[in-house]
XYZ file of C-alpha atoms in Angstrom:
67
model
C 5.486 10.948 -22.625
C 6.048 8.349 -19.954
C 4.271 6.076 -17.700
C 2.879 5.754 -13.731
C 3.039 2.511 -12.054
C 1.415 2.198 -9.005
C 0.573 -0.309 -5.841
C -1.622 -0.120 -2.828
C -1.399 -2.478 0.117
C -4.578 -2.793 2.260
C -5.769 -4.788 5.479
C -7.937 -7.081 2.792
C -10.240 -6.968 -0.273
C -13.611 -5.908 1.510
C -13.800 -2.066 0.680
C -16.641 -2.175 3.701
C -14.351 -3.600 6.311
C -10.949 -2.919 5.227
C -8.504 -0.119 5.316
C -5.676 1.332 2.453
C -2.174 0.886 4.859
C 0.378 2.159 1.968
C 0.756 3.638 -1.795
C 3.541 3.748 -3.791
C 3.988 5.313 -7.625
C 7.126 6.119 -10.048
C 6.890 7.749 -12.506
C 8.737 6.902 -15.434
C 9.779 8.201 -19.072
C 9.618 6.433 -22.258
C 12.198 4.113 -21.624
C 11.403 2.966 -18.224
C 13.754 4.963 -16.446
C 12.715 6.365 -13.075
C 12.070 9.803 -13.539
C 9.903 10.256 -9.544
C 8.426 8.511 -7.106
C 6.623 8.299 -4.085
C 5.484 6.229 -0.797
C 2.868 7.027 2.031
C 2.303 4.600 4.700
C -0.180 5.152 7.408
C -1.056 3.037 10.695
C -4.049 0.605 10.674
C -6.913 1.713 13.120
C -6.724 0.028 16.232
C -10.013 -1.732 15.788
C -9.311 -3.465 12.372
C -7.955 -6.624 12.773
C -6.370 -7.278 8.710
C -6.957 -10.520 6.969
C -4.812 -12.949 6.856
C -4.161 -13.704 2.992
C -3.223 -9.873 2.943
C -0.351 -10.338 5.581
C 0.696 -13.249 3.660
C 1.151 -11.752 0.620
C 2.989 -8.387 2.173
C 4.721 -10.457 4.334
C 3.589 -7.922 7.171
C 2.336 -8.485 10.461
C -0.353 -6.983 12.488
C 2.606 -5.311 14.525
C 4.585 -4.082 11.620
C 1.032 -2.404 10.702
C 1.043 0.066 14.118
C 4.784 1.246 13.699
């Protein structure tokens, strides 16, 4: 048996207002070692503009968002 780690990045913390931008998962086995993994990015919608704290702590910016 092993484990799943796994992130999301979003434009902010309001789940009314904000949109999921990337996920990433491994999968690993007993001993930590990287058995899979994955990452899926997807572009913001034009109209959401994303918080600020959220770029700072992704170190994105709003252009970085649309590639």
């Amino acid at each position: 048996m092993g484990f799943v780690f796994y992130d999301f990045e979003t434009t902010g913390a309001n789940p009314n207002y904000d949109q999921p931008l990337q996920f990433g998962a491994v999968v690993t086995d007993e001993n930590l070692n990287i058995v899979d993994s994955i990452n899926l990015r997807c572009r913001r919608q034009r109209f959401l503009v994303p918080a600020p704290g959220a770029m700072l702590v992704t170190g994105n910016t709003p252009d970085d968002l649309d590639k």
